[in-house]
Amino acid sequence: MPKDSDQIESGIGASPKRREDVRFLTGAGNYTDDINLNGQAYVYFLRSDMAHGRIISIDTSDAAAMPGVVQIFTGADFEAVGGIPCGWQITDKHGEVMQEPAHPVLAQGKVRYVGDAIAAVVADSLDQARDAAEAIVLDIEELPAVINMKAALKEGATKVHDDLTSNLCYDWGFVEENKPAVEEAFAKAAHVTTLELVNNRLIANPMEPRVALGDFNRATGDSTLYTTSQNPHVIRLLMGAFVLGIPEHKLRVIAPDVGGGFGTKIFHYAEEAFCTFAAKALNRAVKWTSSRAEAFISDAHGRDHVTTIQLALDSDNNFTALRTDTHANMGAYLSTFAPSVPTWLHGTLMAGNYKTPLIYVNVKAVFTNTVPVDAYRGAGRPEATFQLERVIDKAARELGVDPIALRRQNFITEFPYATPVAVEYDTGDYNATMDKLEEIADLAGFAARRAKSEARGLVRGLGVNCYIEACGIAPSNLVGQLGARAGLYESATVRVNATGGLVVMTGSHSHGQGHETSFPQVIAEMIGIDESMVEIVHGDTANTPMGMGTYGSRSLAVGGSAMVRATEKIIAKAKKIAAHILEASDADIELKDGQFSIAGTDKSLAWGDVTLAAYVPHNYPLEDIEPGLEETAFYDPANFTYPSGAYACEVELDPETGKVSIERFAAADDFGNIVNPMIVDGQVHGGIGQGIGQALLEAAVYNEDGQLLSASYMDYAMPRADDLPFYQVDHSCQTPCTHNPLGVKGCGEAGAIGSPPAVVNAVVDALQSMGKDVTHVDMPLSPARVWAAMNG
Amino acid sequence: MYNFEVEKPTSIADAVAALSADEAQALGGGQTLIPTLKQRLASPSKLVSLSGIAEMQGMRLAAGSLCIGGATSHATVAAEATGSYPALAALAGGIGDPAVRNRGTIGGSLANNDPAACYPAAALASGAVIVTNAREIAADDFFDGLFTTVLEEGEIVTEVRLQVPEAANYQKFVQPASRFALVGVFVAKFANAVRVAVTGASEEGVFRWSEAEAALSSNFSADALEGLSVAPEGMMADIHGSKAYRAHLLGVLTKRAVAAAA
Ligand SMILES: Cc1cc2nc3c(=O)[nH]c(=O)nc-3n(C[C@H](O)[C@H](O)[C@H](O)COP(=O)(O)OP(=O)(O)OC[C@H]3O[C@@H](n4cnc5c(N)ncnc54)[C@H](O)[C@@H]3O)c2cc1C
């Protein structure tokens, strides 16, 4: 039974205000750029303004003599150093491993995208570094830019990497063995709906641009990197082991307050390795702060898929098979998790909420002369959801059936459910979320609202869709089989202090999600103490256990589970101590409201008495247990979690200009159990904001020369408050996850996954209601595009 | 940014003198110039701030014209022209965000002549006279293509005199990212003529749509524009809109401006 959050004042299910916001909103946060070390130098990266070129020479002699210059580095300085590693290896449909190009810290031999770093100038001040960079004389022979993915795969196309056989990273088939059966089902289908679409390239644009500050301690030989990262331990491992050859015990990575990540701060970037390397080489701290302009051409981009999807139905409108053909842009190099996004985070989601028995997904990943592409909020799952929910909408139109009824007819209703694309959904109730959606979106009132819009000369459209996501990433053994070069467990150390307060050192990382508020709610509930007695520590490899960080909506489901496991160990030990003092047996001790008592008696001990005894063990079972109260747990989930939901969007379209405005947006989500409903609302709101951004506004556009045309906010349209409606958000449908101790599923990406198809479905509905024969418009649905579609 | 000197004179004469230095440049609200400097796309030796010159601030009505000091901020116009020239106040209130409006100035906007800026359309449609330290220039002669005006080196816009029409309206269709005008149309109805100025659309910058003016001068109603259109050739095209789209929008916005003004 879901708890009614209004009545809950503390613990799980309550909505205390976010404690971290006090420092964020009053300017007391400690972001990487706020950290300045004595005597630090500054690095300016000279970046390529050419998409593709052969480096003939780099003459730094004049620049090196300029005031304040400490040293200028080029690719040659990194020949003895490792390249930036890729964290995931895909095996293609022929059993071959993907093509994996070298990814040097600074360009070697060629520049491969506008933004590729050619030289790094370290100077006493940033201005001096920049002045000197302008004095570097480059001789670069321009080569044809490889931009269009399909052209890049043509015979004889210019190669981004000369030492690879082609621009194809991999050609992945999933599930390859299903292919003949899928073909057969299509041959027998009563109806086939085909849709070609583009999932537009995006730039995450976190409010805080990336920063890296490398430091070296000559006395100890230790290196420290302060960085804007979602996963400091992952950076320590990748950079230490693969790039710079520094063992973990000599390398500390600190990601302090981080101002938004959205995926683009997961990856290990060359700038981090550079600052760490240079600090040691120069025996001086080296700092890099990205400008916003630099962020556009150096932060990993997201999405950028071109897909043809086909849905086969029988004569009763049951889905019988699905097949897709996708080209996924990798950009010029493989960013940390890039290969996994169009494959395991995408192909495995193609069943969606539906019992389609046969599915085949083909993905060709392609190298181009563009910024590397990697995970962005949702990562692969928005791409899957968008195709599927668009093609179902199109099928409903072609068949003349109600799009909601067609979905309901094909819903998976029995759980656990093993999909034909390798995953097993543990729980869900898709009819319940659809029912809830119909209620909160007031779908019954749509016709009346449409008439009102019409009276004002505007055309109203309604779009509905479902989504499923696989998050809480992930079981390590499974992802290992799928090519991950990392484990995906999470860790927590719970330290209880003598007077009863707790510090939780988590391997998860909070960069806006509110862990410092929600994690204590869980512990407070378990022990029966006030949340204010619990403090969360994260982001520093020196004082947190090895953890994998935050992405894939995994923090509570995986990191929170580790914390629960560690707290369970604490409670078990505390009960032993209490039993000793109360002269009872462990099994008879109960912990409730912060009191240990002997079942059935009035004898009890307060939480604080027991914690004190752990550190002042005068009356203590020293022969059985050690003093102290500190436990660590590592938690590796048994499965992904599968949040799901149904979304509805209503738009108004101005038929004269093509301008679309979002009038209503409703989201009915099933996230399993909820710890802090307010934070969940916030996560959904933010996700929908980004989804609407993708659907209506955002696009990273390259011209054929490989210049990024949308390289600043003058041309890259971020959603603003007045682009967004008030949302109706509900998460009262709760089918708890069956395999983690909290029964939670994760809510961080849902909004971004579920919202783009709702918007596009709504606009197509509006166009159709005007009598336009438009079945699809590619995102972003800018006024110009919608107008062109109307008048095409 | 490269290094530069800053001077903040308190009179037009001192400003003109300061601007005679080699590579000196006027600084209005800095909303265009400062970002340009940050990108290292300009390297003036000296910036001469016009914001301390009292005689370039504020507005007054004289002989049917609203005379606005060249260093008057968009926010001031938005707040203070609501009675004297409401369409202009609304235009100023729709520029950028509050920070931009509090700093950006009418003189800076006209001198900059961004092809997507709003004020050039107002100046042209209002038959404005642009007053500089040296001369008076009719708006029809002032703009000279993208980001170009007839201003000489070191010449500053000290005042802008806009004839106040009987009725007027500015329709701005925003470019989704910058929220400058993807196309903006300013329609001004005077006793003896109608002026229609279009920004954001043409490859040549702000221009008057003379066919529409002629049609509207005899019949000031949206119906009068029926059948009139501008050819897509010569319109700008970018990732936010094709030539055809801009040409189309121009027609729609002109009708809306007339309907709103009438
Ligand atoms: C986020 C943002 C959004 C914006 N949105 C809009 C919009 O929607 N519509 C719009 O029209 N504009 C918009 N602008 C531009 C804004 O209106 C600027 O303020 C204006 O274009 C320039 O005015 P300024 O006073 O800031 O000039 P500055 O930036 O100081 O100077 C611009 C140029 O004009 C010169 N100059 C300045 N004052 C004078 C003068 N009195 N005489 C002669 N030369 C002078 C300078 O030397 C420089 O070359 C926006 C700007 C920003 C940053």
PDB file of N, CA, C and O in Angstrom, chain A residues 65-89:
ATOM      1  N   ALA A  65      57.839  31.692 -25.506  1.00  0.00           N
ATOM      2  CA  ALA A  65      58.631  32.807 -24.971  1.00  0.00           C
ATOM      3  C   ALA A  65      57.765  33.942 -24.446  1.00  0.00           C
ATOM      4  O   ALA A  65      58.269  34.952 -23.976  1.00  0.00           O
ATOM      5  N   MET A  66      56.466  33.777 -24.516  1.00  0.00           N
ATOM      6  CA  MET A  66      55.588  34.878 -24.104  1.00  0.00           C
ATOM      7  C   MET A  66      55.491  34.966 -22.583  1.00  0.00           C
ATOM      8  O   MET A  66      55.741  34.004 -21.877  1.00  0.00           O
ATOM      9  N   PRO A  67      55.093  36.156 -22.086  1.00  0.00           N
ATOM     10  CA  PRO A  67      55.070  36.367 -20.641  1.00  0.00           C
ATOM     11  C   PRO A  67      54.177  35.363 -19.918  1.00  0.00           C
ATOM     12  O   PRO A  67      53.079  35.075 -20.391  1.00  0.00           O
ATOM     13  N   GLY A  68      54.680  34.868 -18.826  1.00  0.00           N
ATOM     14  CA  GLY A  68      53.872  34.022 -17.952  1.00  0.00           C
ATOM     15  C   GLY A  68      53.758  32.573 -18.375  1.00  0.00           C
ATOM     16  O   GLY A  68      53.208  31.756 -17.637  1.00  0.00           O
ATOM     17  N   VAL A  69      54.272  32.236 -19.558  1.00  0.00           N
ATOM     18  CA  VAL A  69      54.078  30.853 -20.025  1.00  0.00           C
ATOM     19  C   VAL A  69      54.977  29.911 -19.229  1.00  0.00           C
ATOM     20  O   VAL A  69      56.176  30.139 -19.076  1.00  0.00           O
ATOM     21  N   VAL A  70      54.399  28.861 -18.717  1.00  0.00           N
ATOM     22  CA  VAL A  70      55.146  27.859 -17.952  1.00  0.00           C
ATOM     23  C   VAL A  70      55.631  26.765 -18.902  1.00  0.00           C
ATOM     24  O   VAL A  70      56.805  26.457 -18.966  1.00  0.00           O
ATOM     25  N   GLN A  71      54.715  26.204 -19.628  1.00  0.00           N
ATOM     26  CA  GLN A  71      55.100  25.194 -20.616  1.00  0.00           C
ATOM     27  C   GLN A  71      53.947  24.966 -21.583  1.00  0.00           C
ATOM     28  O   GLN A  71      52.784  25.096 -21.217  1.00  0.00           O
ATOM     29  N   ILE A  72      54.304  24.609 -22.807  1.00  0.00           N
ATOM     30  CA  ILE A  72      53.280  24.281 -23.804  1.00  0.00           C
ATOM     31  C   ILE A  72      53.415  22.800 -24.137  1.00  0.00           C
ATOM     32  O   ILE A  72      54.517  22.320 -24.422  1.00  0.00           O
ATOM     33  N   PHE A  73      52.312  22.103 -24.077  1.00  0.00           N
ATOM     34  CA  PHE A  73      52.296  20.668 -24.365  1.00  0.00           C
ATOM     35  C   PHE A  73      51.565  20.419 -25.682  1.00  0.00           C
ATOM     36  O   PHE A  73      50.607  21.127 -26.008  1.00  0.00           O
ATOM     37  N   THR A  74      52.033  19.398 -26.412  1.00  0.00           N
ATOM     38  CA  THR A  74      51.304  18.967 -27.608  1.00  0.00           C
ATOM     39  C   THR A  74      51.184  17.447 -27.553  1.00  0.00           C
ATOM     40  O   THR A  74      51.671  16.804 -26.609  1.00  0.00           O
ATOM     41  N   GLY A  75      50.568  16.880 -28.579  1.00  0.00           N
ATOM     42  CA  GLY A  75      50.374  15.431 -28.619  1.00  0.00           C
ATOM     43  C   GLY A  75      51.669  14.667 -28.419  1.00  0.00           C
ATOM     44  O   GLY A  75      51.675  13.583 -27.820  1.00  0.00           O
ATOM     45  N   ALA A  76      52.788  15.235 -28.888  1.00  0.00           N
ATOM     46  CA  ALA A  76      54.069  14.546 -28.776  1.00  0.00           C
ATOM     47  C   ALA A  76      54.440  14.273 -27.316  1.00  0.00           C
ATOM     48  O   ALA A  76      55.089  13.274 -27.002  1.00  0.00           O
ATOM     49  N   ASP A  77      54.009  15.153 -26.422  1.00  0.00           N
ATOM     50  CA  ASP A  77      54.322  14.972 -25.001  1.00  0.00           C
ATOM     51  C   ASP A  77      53.560  13.811 -24.379  1.00  0.00           C
ATOM     52  O   ASP A  77      53.831  13.424 -23.253  1.00  0.00           O
ATOM     53  N   PHE A  78      52.592  13.311 -25.116  1.00  0.00           N
ATOM     54  CA  PHE A  78      51.762  12.242 -24.557  1.00  0.00           C
ATOM     55  C   PHE A  78      51.973  10.906 -25.270  1.00  0.00           C
ATOM     56  O   PHE A  78      51.206   9.978 -25.095  1.00  0.00           O
ATOM     57  N   GLU A  79      53.041  10.835 -26.065  1.00  0.00           N
ATOM     58  CA  GLU A  79      53.256   9.588 -26.787  1.00  0.00           C
ATOM     59  C   GLU A  79      53.544   8.421 -25.851  1.00  0.00           C
ATOM     60  O   GLU A  79      53.162   7.289 -26.121  1.00  0.00           O
ATOM     61  N   ALA A  80      54.182   8.722 -24.729  1.00  0.00           N
ATOM     62  CA  ALA A  80      54.517   7.641 -23.788  1.00  0.00           C
ATOM     63  C   ALA A  80      53.397   7.384 -22.791  1.00  0.00           C
ATOM     64  O   ALA A  80      53.517   6.549 -21.907  1.00  0.00           O
ATOM     65  N   VAL A  81      52.307   8.109 -22.953  1.00  0.00           N
ATOM     66  CA  VAL A  81      51.200   8.034 -21.997  1.00  0.00           C
ATOM     67  C   VAL A  81      50.048   7.306 -22.682  1.00  0.00           C
ATOM     68  O   VAL A  81      49.935   7.327 -23.905  1.00  0.00           O
ATOM     69  N   GLY A  82      49.199   6.681 -21.900  1.00  0.00           N
ATOM     70  CA  GLY A  82      48.065   5.969 -22.489  1.00  0.00           C
ATOM     71  C   GLY A  82      47.043   6.917 -23.075  1.00  0.00           C
ATOM     72  O   GLY A  82      47.071   8.116 -22.835  1.00  0.00           O
ATOM     73  N   GLY A  83      46.138   6.351 -23.852  1.00  0.00           N
ATOM     74  CA  GLY A  83      45.042   7.144 -24.409  1.00  0.00           C
ATOM     75  C   GLY A  83      43.843   7.086 -23.489  1.00  0.00           C
ATOM     76  O   GLY A  83      43.817   6.331 -22.509  1.00  0.00           O
ATOM     77  N   ILE A  84      42.847   7.889 -23.815  1.00  0.00           N
ATOM     78  CA  ILE A  84      41.609   7.882 -23.030  1.00  0.00           C
ATOM     79  C   ILE A  84      40.893   6.557 -23.334  1.00  0.00           C
ATOM     80  O   ILE A  84      40.604   6.264 -24.496  1.00  0.00           O
ATOM     81  N   PRO A  85      40.622   5.761 -22.309  1.00  0.00           N
ATOM     82  CA  PRO A  85      40.045   4.434 -22.563  1.00  0.00           C
ATOM     83  C   PRO A  85      38.543   4.479 -22.803  1.00  0.00           C
ATOM     84  O   PRO A  85      37.866   5.419 -22.407  1.00  0.00           O
ATOM     85  N   CYS A  86      38.063   3.443 -23.422  1.00  0.00           N
ATOM     86  CA  CYS A  86      36.620   3.272 -23.581  1.00  0.00           C
ATOM     87  C   CYS A  86      36.196   2.170 -22.614  1.00  0.00           C
ATOM     88  O   CYS A  86      36.864   1.140 -22.493  1.00  0.00           O
ATOM     89  N   GLY A  87      35.094   2.366 -21.932  1.00  0.00           N
ATOM     90  CA  GLY A  87      34.691   1.456 -20.863  1.00  0.00           C
ATOM     91  C   GLY A  87      33.788   0.317 -21.288  1.00  0.00           C
ATOM     92  O   GLY A  87      33.319  -0.448 -20.443  1.00  0.00           O
ATOM     93  N   TRP A  88      33.528   0.202 -22.574  1.00  0.00           N
ATOM     94  CA  TRP A  88      32.589  -0.848 -22.981  1.00  0.00           C
ATOM     95  C   TRP A  88      32.984  -1.360 -24.359  1.00  0.00           C
ATOM     96  O   TRP A  88      33.237  -0.574 -25.258  1.00  0.00           O
ATOM     97  N   GLN A  89      33.037  -2.682 -24.480  1.00  0.00           N
ATOM     98  CA  GLN A  89      33.400  -3.273 -25.772  1.00  0.00           C
ATOM     99  C   GLN A  89      32.212  -4.047 -26.339  1.00  0.00           C
ATOM    100  O   GLN A  89      31.690  -4.952 -25.695  1.00  0.00           O
TER     101      GLN A  89
END
